[in-house]
Short mmCIF file of C-alpha atoms and ligand atoms in Angstrom, two decimals:
data_model
loop_
_atom_site.label_atom_id
_atom_site.label_comp_id
_atom_site.label_asym_id
_atom_site.label_seq_id
_atom_site.Cartn_x
_atom_site.Cartn_y
_atom_site.Cartn_z
CA MET A 18 133.48 113.66 86.37
CA VAL A 19 130.38 113.13 84.35
CA VAL A 20 127.60 115.34 85.57
CA ASN A 21 124.39 113.77 84.42
CA ASN A 22 121.21 115.57 83.66
CA ALA A 23 119.51 114.86 86.98
CA GLU A 24 122.49 116.11 88.93
CA GLN A 25 122.49 119.33 86.99
CA LEU A 26 118.75 119.75 87.38
CA LEU A 27 119.05 119.17 91.12
CA LEU A 28 121.70 121.86 91.45
CA GLN A 29 119.46 124.25 89.56
CA ALA A 30 116.39 123.24 91.57
CA LYS A 31 118.30 123.95 94.79
CA GLN A 32 118.86 127.46 93.47
CA SER A 33 115.09 127.92 93.24
CA ASN A 34 114.88 127.05 89.56
CA ARG A 35 111.26 125.87 89.38
CA VAL A 36 111.48 124.62 85.82
CA ALA A 37 114.31 122.31 86.86
CA LEU A 38 112.28 121.17 89.87
CA ALA A 39 109.28 120.43 87.67
CA LYS A 40 111.49 118.35 85.37
CA LEU A 41 112.82 116.39 88.33
CA LEU A 42 109.30 115.69 89.53
CA SER A 43 108.44 114.40 86.09
CA ILE A 44 111.35 111.99 86.41
CA VAL A 45 109.95 110.85 89.75
CA GLU A 46 106.50 110.48 88.28
CA ARG A 47 107.65 108.42 85.31
CA GLY A 48 109.55 106.05 87.58
CA GLY A 49 112.01 103.46 86.35
CA GLN A 50 115.80 103.68 86.44
CA PRO A 51 116.07 107.49 86.19
CA ALA A 52 113.79 107.84 89.24
CA ARG A 53 115.84 105.29 91.15
CA ASP A 54 119.04 107.16 90.29
CA LEU A 55 117.48 110.40 91.42
CA THR A 56 116.48 108.91 94.76
CA ARG A 57 120.07 107.79 95.30
CA LEU A 58 121.18 111.32 94.60
CA VAL A 59 118.78 112.94 97.05
CA TRP A 60 118.82 110.31 99.78
CA GLY A 61 120.31 111.40 103.06
CA SER A 62 120.18 115.12 102.46
CA ALA A 63 119.22 117.18 105.49
CA ASP A 64 115.49 117.04 105.99
CA SER A 65 113.80 119.80 107.93
CA THR A 66 110.69 119.77 105.78
CA TYR A 67 107.35 119.41 107.49
CA VAL A 68 104.81 117.32 105.60
CA VAL A 69 101.11 118.00 106.03
CA GLY A 70 98.55 115.62 104.53
CA ILE A 71 95.09 116.88 103.69
CA THR A 72 92.50 114.28 102.90
CA GLY A 73 88.75 113.74 102.73
CA ALA A 74 85.97 112.94 100.30
CA PRO A 75 85.84 114.57 96.86
CA GLY A 76 84.33 118.04 97.14
CA ALA A 77 84.90 118.34 100.89
CA GLY A 78 86.94 121.48 100.28
CA LYS A 79 90.47 120.10 100.50
CA SER A 80 91.85 122.28 97.72
CA THR A 81 90.13 125.39 99.03
CA LEU A 82 91.52 124.68 102.46
CA THR A 83 94.99 123.94 101.08
CA ASP A 84 94.87 127.19 99.19
CA GLN A 85 94.11 129.02 102.43
CA LEU A 86 96.85 127.18 104.27
CA ILE A 87 99.29 128.27 101.57
CA SER A 88 98.42 131.85 102.48
CA GLN A 89 99.11 131.09 106.15
CA VAL A 90 102.58 129.80 105.31
CA ARG A 91 103.28 132.75 103.03
CA LYS A 92 102.20 135.15 105.77
CA ARG A 93 105.07 133.72 107.77
CA LEU A 94 107.34 134.37 104.80
CA LEU A 95 108.06 130.69 104.30
CA GLU A 96 107.96 128.72 101.07
CA VAL A 97 105.59 125.86 100.43
CA ALA A 98 105.17 123.08 97.90
CA VAL A 99 101.85 121.37 97.23
CA VAL A 100 101.46 117.92 95.72
CA ALA A 101 97.88 117.24 94.71
CA ILE A 102 96.89 113.68 93.95
CA ASP A 103 93.23 114.34 93.37
CA PRO A 104 92.26 113.90 89.74
CA THR A 105 89.47 116.42 90.19
CA SER A 106 91.73 118.95 91.91
CA PRO A 107 91.94 122.55 90.76
CA PHE A 108 95.69 122.07 90.83
CA SER A 109 95.34 119.64 87.98
CA GLY A 110 92.90 121.83 86.14
CA GLY A 111 89.63 120.03 86.77
CA ALA A 112 88.07 122.84 88.72
CA ILE A 113 85.44 125.46 88.59
CA LEU A 114 86.58 128.90 87.54
CA GLY A 115 86.58 130.49 91.01
CA ASP A 116 89.09 128.00 92.34
CA ARG A 117 91.32 128.38 89.36
CA VAL A 118 91.45 132.13 89.65
CA ARG A 119 92.54 131.81 93.26
CA MET A 120 95.15 129.22 92.43
CA GLN A 121 96.58 131.49 89.79
CA GLU A 122 97.30 134.07 92.46
CA HIS A 123 99.60 131.58 94.12
CA ALA A 124 100.88 130.34 90.79
CA THR A 125 102.65 133.64 90.17
CA ASP A 126 104.14 133.58 93.68
CA GLY A 127 107.70 132.26 93.48
CA GLY A 128 107.45 130.99 97.05
CA VAL A 129 104.70 128.54 96.16
CA PHE A 130 105.24 125.44 94.07
CA ILE A 131 102.14 123.50 93.06
CA ARG A 132 102.30 120.16 91.38
CA SER A 133 99.65 117.61 90.59
CA MET A 134 100.63 114.00 90.30
CA ALA A 135 98.81 111.71 87.98
CA THR A 136 97.83 108.29 89.15
CA ARG A 137 97.79 106.91 85.59
CA GLY A 138 95.64 104.11 86.89
CA HIS A 139 98.68 102.81 88.68
CA LEU A 140 98.32 103.26 92.41
CA GLY A 141 101.27 101.07 93.32
CA GLY A 142 103.46 103.51 91.42
CA LEU A 143 102.02 106.35 93.43
CA ALA A 144 103.07 104.74 96.69
CA LEU A 145 106.63 104.95 95.40
CA ALA A 146 106.42 108.28 93.62
CA VAL A 147 104.98 110.32 96.48
CA PRO A 148 107.72 109.63 99.04
CA ASP A 149 110.28 110.29 96.29
CA ALA A 150 108.57 113.57 95.46
CA ILE A 151 108.50 114.60 99.13
CA ARG A 152 112.18 113.81 99.50
CA LEU A 153 113.00 115.83 96.45
CA LEU A 154 111.02 118.80 97.74
CA ALA A 155 112.82 118.42 101.07
CA ALA A 156 116.17 118.37 99.31
CA VAL A 157 115.39 121.70 97.69
CA GLN A 158 114.55 123.02 101.15
CA PHE A 159 110.84 123.69 101.22
CA PRO A 160 109.96 124.16 104.90
CA TYR A 161 106.44 122.90 104.19
CA VAL A 162 105.03 120.32 101.82
CA PHE A 163 101.28 119.83 101.57
CA ILE A 164 99.91 116.62 100.13
CA GLU A 165 96.29 116.65 99.04
CA THR A 166 94.70 113.30 98.34
CA VAL A 167 91.17 112.02 98.06
CA GLY A 168 90.55 109.89 101.09
CA VAL A 169 89.26 106.86 99.29
CA GLY A 170 91.20 103.71 98.71
CA GLN A 171 93.92 102.12 100.74
CA VAL A 172 96.88 103.52 98.85
CA GLU A 173 95.70 107.12 99.08
CA VAL A 174 94.98 106.77 102.76
CA GLU A 175 98.40 105.21 103.32
CA ILE A 176 100.13 107.95 101.40
CA VAL A 177 98.51 110.79 103.26
CA GLY A 178 98.78 108.95 106.57
CA ALA A 179 102.54 108.98 106.17
CA ALA A 180 102.60 112.77 106.53
CA ASP A 181 103.84 114.35 109.75
CA THR A 182 100.43 115.84 110.39
CA THR A 183 97.30 114.60 108.66
CA ALA A 184 94.17 116.72 108.50
CA VAL A 185 90.94 114.92 107.67
CA VAL A 186 88.35 117.17 106.06
CA ILE A 187 84.72 116.35 106.74
CA ASN A 188 81.53 118.25 105.91
CA PRO A 189 78.52 118.83 108.13
CA GLY A 190 75.74 116.41 107.54
CA TRP A 191 74.53 113.11 108.67
CA GLY A 192 76.89 110.20 108.17
CA ASP A 193 79.91 112.06 106.83
CA ALA A 194 82.01 111.20 109.86
CA VAL A 195 80.82 107.60 109.65
CA GLN A 196 81.92 107.44 106.01
CA ALA A 197 85.32 108.82 106.96
CA ASN A 198 85.58 106.17 109.63
CA LYS A 199 84.75 103.45 107.13
CA ALA A 200 87.43 104.74 104.77
CA GLY A 201 90.01 104.35 107.54
CA LEU A 202 90.49 108.10 107.87
CA LEU A 203 89.81 108.30 111.57
CA GLU A 204 92.83 106.21 112.36
CA ILE A 205 95.20 108.51 110.52
CA ALA A 206 93.67 111.83 111.61
CA ASP A 207 95.80 114.16 113.68
CA LEU A 208 93.18 116.83 113.34
CA PHE A 209 89.68 117.06 111.99
CA VAL A 210 88.41 119.94 109.92
CA ILE A 211 84.67 120.33 109.63
CA ASN A 212 84.68 122.44 106.51
CA LYS A 213 81.58 124.14 105.09
CA ALA A 214 80.59 125.06 108.63
CA ASP A 215 78.37 127.68 107.02
CA ARG A 216 75.99 124.80 106.46
CA ASP A 217 73.75 123.15 109.00
CA GLY A 218 74.79 120.15 111.00
CA SER A 219 78.37 120.84 112.02
CA ARG A 220 77.46 120.37 115.66
CA ASP A 221 76.12 116.89 114.95
CA THR A 222 79.20 116.07 112.94
CA ARG A 223 81.42 117.23 115.79
CA ARG A 224 79.47 114.97 118.16
CA ASP A 225 79.85 112.04 115.74
CA ILE A 226 83.61 112.52 115.62
CA GLU A 227 83.86 112.92 119.38
CA LEU A 228 81.91 109.71 119.91
CA MET A 229 84.11 107.80 117.53
CA LEU A 230 87.22 109.20 119.16
CA GLU A 231 85.95 108.11 122.55
CA MET A 232 85.48 104.60 121.27
CA SER A 233 88.99 104.38 119.90
CA SER A 234 92.04 104.47 122.08
CA PHE A 235 93.96 107.65 121.51
CA GLU A 236 96.95 108.20 123.72
CA GLY A 237 98.78 111.43 124.16
CA TRP A 238 97.56 113.54 121.30
CA ILE A 239 93.81 113.93 121.00
CA PRO A 240 92.93 115.17 117.52
CA PRO A 241 91.29 118.60 117.73
CA ILE A 242 88.13 119.26 115.75
CA ILE A 243 88.08 122.61 113.98
CA GLU A 244 85.24 124.20 112.07
CA THR A 245 86.10 126.14 108.94
CA VAL A 246 84.50 127.98 106.08
CA ALA A 247 87.41 127.65 103.69
CA THR A 248 85.79 129.78 101.00
CA GLU A 249 85.69 132.68 103.44
CA GLY A 250 88.96 131.98 105.19
CA LYS A 251 87.20 131.29 108.48
CA GLY A 252 88.92 129.00 110.97
CA ILE A 253 92.05 128.67 108.84
CA GLU A 254 94.35 130.30 111.34
CA GLU A 255 93.13 127.79 113.91
CA VAL A 256 93.87 124.91 111.57
CA PHE A 257 97.37 126.18 111.00
CA GLU A 258 97.90 126.62 114.73
CA ALA A 259 96.67 123.06 115.35
CA ILE A 260 99.20 121.81 112.79
CA GLU A 261 101.93 123.70 114.62
CA SER A 262 100.79 122.35 118.02
CA HIS A 263 100.83 118.83 116.67
CA ARG A 264 104.28 119.40 115.29
CA GLU A 265 105.47 120.56 118.69
CA TYR A 266 103.88 117.52 120.30
CA LEU A 267 105.63 115.20 117.84
CA GLU A 268 108.96 116.84 118.46
CA LYS A 269 108.73 116.91 122.26
CA SER A 270 107.41 113.38 122.64
CA GLY A 271 109.87 111.85 120.20
CA ILE A 272 106.92 110.33 118.34
CA GLY A 273 107.74 112.38 115.27
CA LYS A 274 111.10 110.69 114.94
CA LYS A 275 109.56 107.26 115.38
CA ARG A 276 106.95 108.05 112.76
CA ARG A 277 109.58 109.09 110.28
CA GLU A 278 111.50 105.89 110.91
CA ALA A 279 108.36 103.83 110.39
CA ARG A 280 107.73 105.77 107.21
CA ILE A 281 111.15 104.88 105.83
CA LEU A 282 110.67 101.20 106.64
CA GLU A 283 107.24 101.27 105.01
CA GLU A 284 108.84 102.81 101.97
CA LEU A 285 111.43 100.06 101.90
CA ASN A 286 108.57 97.58 101.98
CA HIS A 287 106.99 99.24 98.93
CA VAL A 288 110.29 99.38 97.10
CA VAL A 289 111.07 95.71 97.78
CA GLN A 290 107.63 94.69 96.51
CA ALA A 291 107.98 96.84 93.42
CA GLU A 292 111.43 95.45 92.69
CA ILE A 293 110.20 91.88 93.10
CA ASN A 294 107.33 92.58 90.72
CA ARG A 295 109.74 94.05 88.23
CA LYS A 296 112.07 91.09 88.53
CA VAL A 297 109.22 88.62 88.11
CA SER A 298 107.98 90.38 84.96
CA GLN A 299 111.49 90.18 83.57
CA LEU A 300 111.80 86.50 84.37
CA LEU A 301 108.45 85.70 82.83
CA SER A 302 109.36 87.41 79.59
CA GLU A 303 112.68 85.62 79.20
CA PRO A 304 112.83 83.06 76.37
CA SER A 305 113.90 80.31 78.78
CA PHE A 306 110.55 80.66 80.46
CA ALA A 307 108.72 79.45 77.34
CA ALA A 308 109.92 75.88 77.94
CA LYS A 309 108.96 76.09 81.60
CA LYS A 310 105.55 77.37 80.65
CA ALA A 311 105.05 74.33 78.43
CA GLU A 312 106.03 72.08 81.35
CA LEU A 313 103.56 73.87 83.55
CA ILE A 314 100.73 73.53 81.06
CA SER A 315 101.45 69.86 80.36
CA GLY A 316 101.35 69.19 84.10
CA ASP A 317 105.03 68.29 84.48
CA ILE A 318 105.53 70.99 87.07
CA ASP A 319 103.14 72.73 89.47
CA PRO A 320 102.99 76.53 89.77
CA TYR A 321 104.41 76.59 93.31
CA SER A 322 107.49 74.60 92.36
CA LEU A 323 107.96 76.66 89.22
CA ALA A 324 107.66 79.89 91.19
CA MET A 325 110.27 78.73 93.68
CA GLU A 326 112.55 77.70 90.83
CA LEU A 327 112.12 81.04 89.06
CA LEU A 328 112.83 83.02 92.18
CA LYS A 329 115.60 80.69 93.27
CA PHE A 330 113.77 80.33 96.56
CA GLU A 331 113.85 77.22 98.70
CA ASP A 332 110.97 75.56 100.53
CA ASP A 333 110.46 76.59 104.14
N1 LIG B 422 79.69 126.61 101.27
C1 LIG B 422 80.96 126.30 101.26
N2 LIG B 422 81.51 125.82 100.14
C2 LIG B 422 82.82 125.49 100.16
C3 LIG B 422 83.61 125.62 101.32
N3 LIG B 422 84.86 125.19 101.04
C4 LIG B 422 84.86 124.80 99.76
N4 LIG B 422 83.63 124.98 99.20
C5 LIG B 422 83.22 124.69 97.83
O1 LIG B 422 83.14 123.28 97.66
C6 LIG B 422 83.52 122.92 96.36
C7 LIG B 422 84.62 121.86 96.39
O2 LIG B 422 85.78 122.44 96.93
P1 LIG B 422 87.22 121.86 96.64
O3 LIG B 422 88.17 122.64 97.45
O4 LIG B 422 87.49 121.77 95.18
O5 LIG B 422 87.06 120.39 97.22
P2 LIG B 422 88.03 119.11 97.13
O6 LIG B 422 87.48 118.23 96.07
O7 LIG B 422 87.93 118.47 98.47
O8 LIG B 422 89.40 119.60 96.84
C8 LIG B 422 83.94 124.19 95.66
O9 LIG B 422 82.86 124.65 94.91
C9 LIG B 422 84.26 125.13 96.80
O10 LIG B 422 84.09 126.48 96.45
C10 LIG B 422 82.97 126.14 102.51
O11 LIG B 422 83.58 126.28 103.57
N5 LIG B 422 81.66 126.45 102.41
MG1 LIG B 423 90.78 119.03 95.42
#
């Protein structure tokens, strides 16, 4: 039997070899055939990992909060992996010194695995890479995976919204909740964190969120609103407890299972689209297309007919 590199790395990663895990995540990040092979390898492995999404505007305190949540998990003697998709995140090195010093504390803790994922200006790729990364981290048995993304843009919101529990981080101040609403964050929020509650205005922000929640139709789970001062560790325990309550709710109601199923189908949707794009690029670069292109330009064939011909599709 030929044991390929990825298989070997996966075996090592399952034995807590973090270097091997980092290499596997690089494979995921780069995409292409090796990433597809890796997904085949990991698919279907037992999945008891709980995925928590943390999102909000840049500077809202997502990384600081994540850092504190890591401590909560570690207090319970569990391991945690963090995937940060924020280009300005301390995890990816774009931070002020204070943050970095704190992160380094966790960086030497073998029970914490922190990884930043680059967008490389290719958000479509991210929609594929993140679920793959989560699955990989689940296969190596992390009980918790935290995903930090900036809550701007449809892809980022979609990615974080696919978590089991999504925390939306807002700051006190006029209009912050309204901005979050505009970005589509309210719809995906399972809990709200008003971070920087050491500043004025958190009561107004709470009222804004409550009003918006009243206007939307939440059934069953009503997202709690929790005030935190992440830099001082205030309110963090409550946030963690809210995550656990939401988890319990998802499990008891069966909604968690449904969500995971929807997530897999959504992933299939992304994969199908990506594969079609790949196929189309291939077709368009084939030499036989040159003649077709000439026909198109001379007006002998219209783009719709040519597209159908290329894809071997038939008219409806
Ligand atoms: N005053 C105050 N500052 C905070 C709080 N939480 C985070 N910060 C600061 O806000 C800045 C941005 O935090 P960061 O976690 O990097 O935000 P992110 O961009 O959302 O990940 C940093 O300077 C933090 O130290 C807080 O609760 N209160
Ligand atoms: Mg950050």
